[in-house]
mmCIF file with all atom_site columns, C-alpha atoms and ligand atoms in Angstrom:
data_model
loop_
_atom_site.group_PDB
_atom_site.id
_atom_site.type_symbol
_atom_site.label_atom_id
_atom_site.label_alt_id
_atom_site.label_comp_id
_atom_site.label_asym_id
_atom_site.label_entity_id
_atom_site.label_seq_id
_atom_site.pdbx_PDB_ins_code
_atom_site.Cartn_x
_atom_site.Cartn_y
_atom_site.Cartn_z
_atom_site.occupancy
_atom_site.B_iso_or_equiv
_atom_site.pdbx_formal_charge
_atom_site.auth_seq_id
_atom_site.auth_comp_id
_atom_site.auth_asym_id
_atom_site.auth_atom_id
_atom_site.pdbx_PDB_model_num
ATOM   1   C CA . UNK B 1 1   ? 118.612 -7.682  -5.562  1.00 0.00 ? 376  UNK B CA 1
ATOM   2   C CA . UNK B 1 2   ? 118.387 -11.851 -4.838  1.00 0.00 ? 377  UNK B CA 1
ATOM   3   C CA . UNK B 1 3   ? 118.831 -13.746 -8.575  1.00 0.00 ? 378  UNK B CA 1
ATOM   4   C CA . UNK B 1 4   ? 117.245 -16.966 -6.866  1.00 0.00 ? 379  UNK B CA 1
ATOM   5   C CA . UNK B 1 5   ? 114.292 -18.241 -9.084  1.00 0.00 ? 380  UNK B CA 1
ATOM   6   C CA . UNK B 1 6   ? 111.642 -19.935 -7.244  1.00 0.00 ? 381  UNK B CA 1
ATOM   7   C CA . UNK B 1 7   ? 109.810 -22.889 -8.693  1.00 0.00 ? 382  UNK B CA 1
ATOM   8   C CA . UNK B 1 8   ? 106.120 -22.591 -7.928  1.00 0.00 ? 383  UNK B CA 1
ATOM   9   C CA . UNK B 1 9   ? 104.932 -25.592 -6.646  1.00 0.00 ? 384  UNK B CA 1
ATOM   10  C CA . UNK B 1 10  ? 101.834 -26.708 -8.655  1.00 0.00 ? 385  UNK B CA 1
ATOM   11  C CA . UNK B 1 11  ? 99.626  -29.357 -9.491  1.00 0.00 ? 386  UNK B CA 1
ATOM   12  C CA . UNK B 1 12  ? 97.402  -28.999 -12.600 1.00 0.00 ? 387  UNK B CA 1
ATOM   13  C CA . UNK B 1 13  ? 94.353  -31.378 -11.384 1.00 0.00 ? 388  UNK B CA 1
ATOM   14  C CA . UNK B 1 14  ? 92.310  -31.694 -14.448 1.00 0.00 ? 389  UNK B CA 1
ATOM   15  C CA . UNK B 1 15  ? 88.189  -33.216 -13.034 1.00 0.00 ? 390  UNK B CA 1
ATOM   16  C CA . UNK B 1 16  ? 85.624  -33.450 -15.435 1.00 0.00 ? 391  UNK B CA 1
ATOM   17  C CA . UNK B 1 17  ? 82.726  -32.705 -14.527 1.00 0.00 ? 392  UNK B CA 1
ATOM   18  C CA . UNK B 1 18  ? 79.378  -34.497 -15.983 1.00 0.00 ? 393  UNK B CA 1
ATOM   19  C CA . UNK B 1 19  ? 76.576  -32.555 -17.317 1.00 0.00 ? 394  UNK B CA 1
ATOM   20  C CA . UNK B 1 20  ? 73.737  -33.474 -15.166 1.00 0.00 ? 395  UNK B CA 1
ATOM   21  C CA . UNK B 1 21  ? 71.129  -35.277 -16.202 1.00 0.00 ? 396  UNK B CA 1
ATOM   22  C CA . UNK B 1 22  ? 67.565  -34.121 -16.316 1.00 0.00 ? 397  UNK B CA 1
ATOM   23  C CA . UNK B 1 23  ? 64.338  -35.682 -16.064 1.00 0.00 ? 398  UNK B CA 1
ATOM   24  C CA . UNK B 1 24  ? 61.034  -35.626 -17.633 1.00 0.00 ? 399  UNK B CA 1
ATOM   25  C CA . UNK B 1 25  ? 58.273  -35.602 -15.966 1.00 0.00 ? 400  UNK B CA 1
ATOM   26  C CA . UNK B 1 26  ? 54.557  -36.082 -17.063 1.00 0.00 ? 401  UNK B CA 1
ATOM   27  C CA . UNK B 1 27  ? 51.736  -34.055 -15.437 1.00 0.00 ? 402  UNK B CA 1
ATOM   28  C CA . UNK B 1 28  ? 48.508  -35.421 -15.091 1.00 0.00 ? 403  UNK B CA 1
ATOM   29  C CA . UNK B 1 29  ? 44.982  -33.398 -17.045 1.00 0.00 ? 404  UNK B CA 1
ATOM   30  C CA . UNK B 1 30  ? 42.040  -34.242 -17.274 1.00 0.00 ? 405  UNK B CA 1
ATOM   31  C CA . UNK B 1 31  ? 41.189  -33.864 -20.132 1.00 0.00 ? 406  UNK B CA 1
ATOM   32  C CA . UNK B 1 32  ? 43.867  -35.720 -22.350 1.00 0.00 ? 407  UNK B CA 1
ATOM   33  C CA . UNK B 1 33  ? 42.496  -39.591 -23.317 1.00 0.00 ? 408  UNK B CA 1
ATOM   34  C CA . UNK B 1 34  ? 44.465  -41.730 -21.477 1.00 0.00 ? 409  UNK B CA 1
ATOM   35  C CA . UNK B 1 35  ? 44.889  -43.305 -24.867 1.00 0.00 ? 410  UNK B CA 1
ATOM   36  C CA . UNK B 1 36  ? 46.394  -41.000 -26.981 1.00 0.00 ? 411  UNK B CA 1
ATOM   37  C CA . UNK B 1 37  ? 49.240  -40.637 -23.399 1.00 0.00 ? 412  UNK B CA 1
ATOM   38  C CA . UNK B 1 38  ? 50.155  -43.498 -23.754 1.00 0.00 ? 413  UNK B CA 1
ATOM   39  C CA . UNK B 1 39  ? 50.342  -43.147 -27.615 1.00 0.00 ? 414  UNK B CA 1
ATOM   40  C CA . UNK B 1 40  ? 52.738  -39.981 -27.108 1.00 0.00 ? 415  UNK B CA 1
ATOM   41  C CA . UNK B 1 41  ? 54.927  -41.832 -24.660 1.00 0.00 ? 416  UNK B CA 1
ATOM   42  C CA . UNK B 1 42  ? 55.203  -44.857 -27.499 1.00 0.00 ? 417  UNK B CA 1
ATOM   43  C CA . UNK B 1 43  ? 56.472  -42.571 -30.335 1.00 0.00 ? 418  UNK B CA 1
ATOM   44  C CA . UNK B 1 44  ? 58.275  -40.115 -27.886 1.00 0.00 ? 419  UNK B CA 1
ATOM   45  C CA . UNK B 1 45  ? 59.888  -41.933 -25.462 1.00 0.00 ? 420  UNK B CA 1
ATOM   46  C CA . UNK B 1 46  ? 59.902  -45.399 -27.887 1.00 0.00 ? 421  UNK B CA 1
ATOM   47  C CA . UNK B 1 47  ? 58.821  -47.152 -24.698 1.00 0.00 ? 422  UNK B CA 1
ATOM   48  C CA . UNK B 1 48  ? 56.204  -50.277 -25.105 1.00 0.00 ? 423  UNK B CA 1
ATOM   49  C CA . UNK B 1 49  ? 52.594  -50.642 -24.859 1.00 0.00 ? 424  UNK B CA 1
ATOM   50  C CA . UNK B 1 50  ? 53.365  -52.328 -20.648 1.00 0.00 ? 425  UNK B CA 1
ATOM   51  C CA . UNK B 1 51  ? 55.713  -49.466 -19.789 1.00 0.00 ? 426  UNK B CA 1
ATOM   52  C CA . UNK B 1 52  ? 53.634  -46.451 -21.572 1.00 0.00 ? 427  UNK B CA 1
ATOM   53  C CA . UNK B 1 53  ? 50.536  -47.747 -19.528 1.00 0.00 ? 428  UNK B CA 1
ATOM   54  C CA . UNK B 1 54  ? 52.225  -48.110 -16.341 1.00 0.00 ? 429  UNK B CA 1
ATOM   55  C CA . UNK B 1 55  ? 53.578  -44.241 -16.745 1.00 0.00 ? 430  UNK B CA 1
ATOM   56  C CA . UNK B 1 56  ? 50.095  -43.144 -17.567 1.00 0.00 ? 431  UNK B CA 1
ATOM   57  C CA . UNK B 1 57  ? 48.540  -44.069 -15.482 1.00 0.00 ? 432  UNK B CA 1
ATOM   58  C CA . UNK B 1 58  ? 51.081  -43.788 -12.511 1.00 0.00 ? 433  UNK B CA 1
ATOM   59  C CA . UNK B 1 59  ? 50.630  -39.439 -13.507 1.00 0.00 ? 434  UNK B CA 1
ATOM   60  C CA . UNK B 1 60  ? 46.623  -40.639 -12.970 1.00 0.00 ? 435  UNK B CA 1
ATOM   61  C CA . UNK B 1 61  ? 47.436  -41.683 -10.595 1.00 0.00 ? 436  UNK B CA 1
ATOM   62  C CA . UNK B 1 62  ? 50.095  -39.237 -8.030  1.00 0.00 ? 437  UNK B CA 1
ATOM   63  C CA . UNK B 1 63  ? 49.765  -36.657 -10.418 1.00 0.00 ? 438  UNK B CA 1
ATOM   64  C CA . UNK B 1 64  ? 52.775  -36.508 -11.841 1.00 0.00 ? 439  UNK B CA 1
ATOM   65  C CA . UNK B 1 65  ? 55.243  -38.906 -12.963 1.00 0.00 ? 440  UNK B CA 1
ATOM   66  C CA . UNK B 1 66  ? 59.259  -39.708 -14.097 1.00 0.00 ? 441  UNK B CA 1
ATOM   67  C CA . UNK B 1 67  ? 58.982  -40.493 -17.875 1.00 0.00 ? 442  UNK B CA 1
ATOM   68  C CA . UNK B 1 68  ? 63.207  -40.913 -17.821 1.00 0.00 ? 443  UNK B CA 1
ATOM   69  C CA . UNK B 1 69  ? 66.089  -38.804 -18.373 1.00 0.00 ? 444  UNK B CA 1
ATOM   70  C CA . UNK B 1 70  ? 68.392  -37.589 -21.243 1.00 0.00 ? 445  UNK B CA 1
ATOM   71  C CA . UNK B 1 71  ? 71.011  -34.345 -20.224 1.00 0.00 ? 446  UNK B CA 1
ATOM   72  C CA . UNK B 1 72  ? 69.453  -30.961 -20.776 1.00 0.00 ? 447  UNK B CA 1
ATOM   73  C CA . UNK B 1 73  ? 69.194  -30.368 -24.389 1.00 0.00 ? 448  UNK B CA 1
ATOM   74  C CA . UNK B 1 74  ? 67.527  -34.143 -25.103 1.00 0.00 ? 449  UNK B CA 1
ATOM   75  C CA . UNK B 1 75  ? 64.756  -33.710 -22.256 1.00 0.00 ? 450  UNK B CA 1
ATOM   76  C CA . UNK B 1 76  ? 64.066  -30.749 -23.193 1.00 0.00 ? 451  UNK B CA 1
ATOM   77  C CA . UNK B 1 77  ? 63.375  -31.186 -26.937 1.00 0.00 ? 452  UNK B CA 1
ATOM   78  C CA . UNK B 1 78  ? 61.186  -34.619 -25.695 1.00 0.00 ? 453  UNK B CA 1
ATOM   79  C CA . UNK B 1 79  ? 59.587  -33.199 -23.226 1.00 0.00 ? 454  UNK B CA 1
ATOM   80  C CA . UNK B 1 80  ? 58.683  -29.924 -25.747 1.00 0.00 ? 455  UNK B CA 1
ATOM   81  C CA . UNK B 1 81  ? 58.121  -32.208 -29.005 1.00 0.00 ? 456  UNK B CA 1
ATOM   82  C CA . UNK B 1 82  ? 55.420  -34.406 -26.440 1.00 0.00 ? 457  UNK B CA 1
ATOM   83  C CA . UNK B 1 83  ? 54.017  -31.482 -25.558 1.00 0.00 ? 458  UNK B CA 1
ATOM   84  C CA . UNK B 1 84  ? 53.003  -30.455 -28.811 1.00 0.00 ? 459  UNK B CA 1
ATOM   85  C CA . UNK B 1 85  ? 51.761  -33.314 -29.660 1.00 0.00 ? 460  UNK B CA 1
ATOM   86  C CA . UNK B 1 86  ? 49.522  -32.750 -27.385 1.00 0.00 ? 461  UNK B CA 1
ATOM   87  C CA . UNK B 1 87  ? 48.307  -28.686 -28.422 1.00 0.00 ? 462  UNK B CA 1
ATOM   88  C CA . UNK B 1 88  ? 48.103  -30.227 -31.535 1.00 0.00 ? 463  UNK B CA 1
ATOM   89  C CA . UNK B 1 89  ? 45.387  -32.202 -30.334 1.00 0.00 ? 464  UNK B CA 1
ATOM   90  C CA . UNK B 1 90  ? 43.386  -29.929 -28.343 1.00 0.00 ? 465  UNK B CA 1
ATOM   91  C CA . UNK B 1 91  ? 45.231  -30.782 -25.444 1.00 0.00 ? 466  UNK B CA 1
ATOM   92  C CA . UNK B 1 92  ? 46.765  -29.763 -22.375 1.00 0.00 ? 467  UNK B CA 1
ATOM   93  C CA . UNK B 1 93  ? 49.553  -32.509 -21.757 1.00 0.00 ? 468  UNK B CA 1
ATOM   94  C CA . UNK B 1 94  ? 52.189  -31.148 -19.747 1.00 0.00 ? 469  UNK B CA 1
ATOM   95  C CA . UNK B 1 95  ? 55.583  -33.056 -19.960 1.00 0.00 ? 470  UNK B CA 1
ATOM   96  C CA . UNK B 1 96  ? 58.019  -31.214 -17.570 1.00 0.00 ? 471  UNK B CA 1
ATOM   97  C CA . UNK B 1 97  ? 60.837  -31.176 -17.153 1.00 0.00 ? 472  UNK B CA 1
ATOM   98  C CA . UNK B 1 98  ? 64.069  -30.756 -13.947 1.00 0.00 ? 473  UNK B CA 1
ATOM   99  C CA . UNK B 1 99  ? 66.787  -31.477 -12.996 1.00 0.00 ? 474  UNK B CA 1
ATOM   100 C CA . UNK B 1 100 ? 68.227  -35.026 -11.529 1.00 0.00 ? 475  UNK B CA 1
ATOM   101 C CA . UNK B 1 101 ? 69.974  -34.117 -8.111  1.00 0.00 ? 476  UNK B CA 1
HETATM 102 N N1 . TYC E 2 .   ? 43.690  -38.776 -16.670 1.00 0.00 ? 1043 TYC E N1 1
HETATM 103 C C1 . TYC E 2 .   ? 43.633  -37.848 -17.953 1.00 0.00 ? 1043 TYC E C1 1
HETATM 104 C C2 . TYC E 2 .   ? 42.192  -39.205 -18.065 1.00 0.00 ? 1043 TYC E C2 1
HETATM 105 O O1 . TYC E 2 .   ? 41.917  -39.747 -17.783 1.00 0.00 ? 1043 TYC E O1 1
HETATM 106 C C3 . TYC E 2 .   ? 44.473  -39.619 -18.444 1.00 0.00 ? 1043 TYC E C3 1
HETATM 107 C C4 . TYC E 2 .   ? 45.876  -38.777 -17.946 1.00 0.00 ? 1043 TYC E C4 1
HETATM 108 C C5 . TYC E 2 .   ? 47.031  -39.218 -17.599 1.00 0.00 ? 1043 TYC E C5 1
HETATM 109 C C6 . TYC E 2 .   ? 46.113  -37.595 -19.109 1.00 0.00 ? 1043 TYC E C6 1
HETATM 110 C C7 . TYC E 2 .   ? 48.357  -38.970 -17.397 1.00 0.00 ? 1043 TYC E C7 1
HETATM 111 C C8 . TYC E 2 .   ? 47.878  -36.893 -18.428 1.00 0.00 ? 1043 TYC E C8 1
HETATM 112 O O2 . TYC E 2 .   ? 49.913  -37.195 -18.017 1.00 0.00 ? 1043 TYC E O2 1
HETATM 113 C C9 . TYC E 2 .   ? 48.072  -37.389 -18.172 1.00 0.00 ? 1043 TYC E C9 1
HETATM 114 N N2 . TYC E 2 .   ? 41.516  -38.888 -18.882 1.00 0.00 ? 1043 TYC E N2 1
#
């Protein structure tokens, strides 16, 4: 038997994987009043009147609008809270989330 010790030449590479950000998406519907959508956007996403109005009108015209991007858990919590705000008034207002490319 050989007594030659072979040193493995391995290098440890540390790679930090940043978690993917998630988009919160506002979905249009025919029933939720515009002012209510604006109010929810201001309350949950800390937007001012002009920003909230622009996002609401974009969803109204195009069907959907990206509201903001956050870490996954924050995006999901905000989307759920905002959707529940509409649900509590009987509106079908919907916020969804999806991972950013
Ligand atoms: N389309 C709604 C209306 O005309 C307003 C609205 C805008 C609702 C955006 C939802 O995501 C929405 N009353």
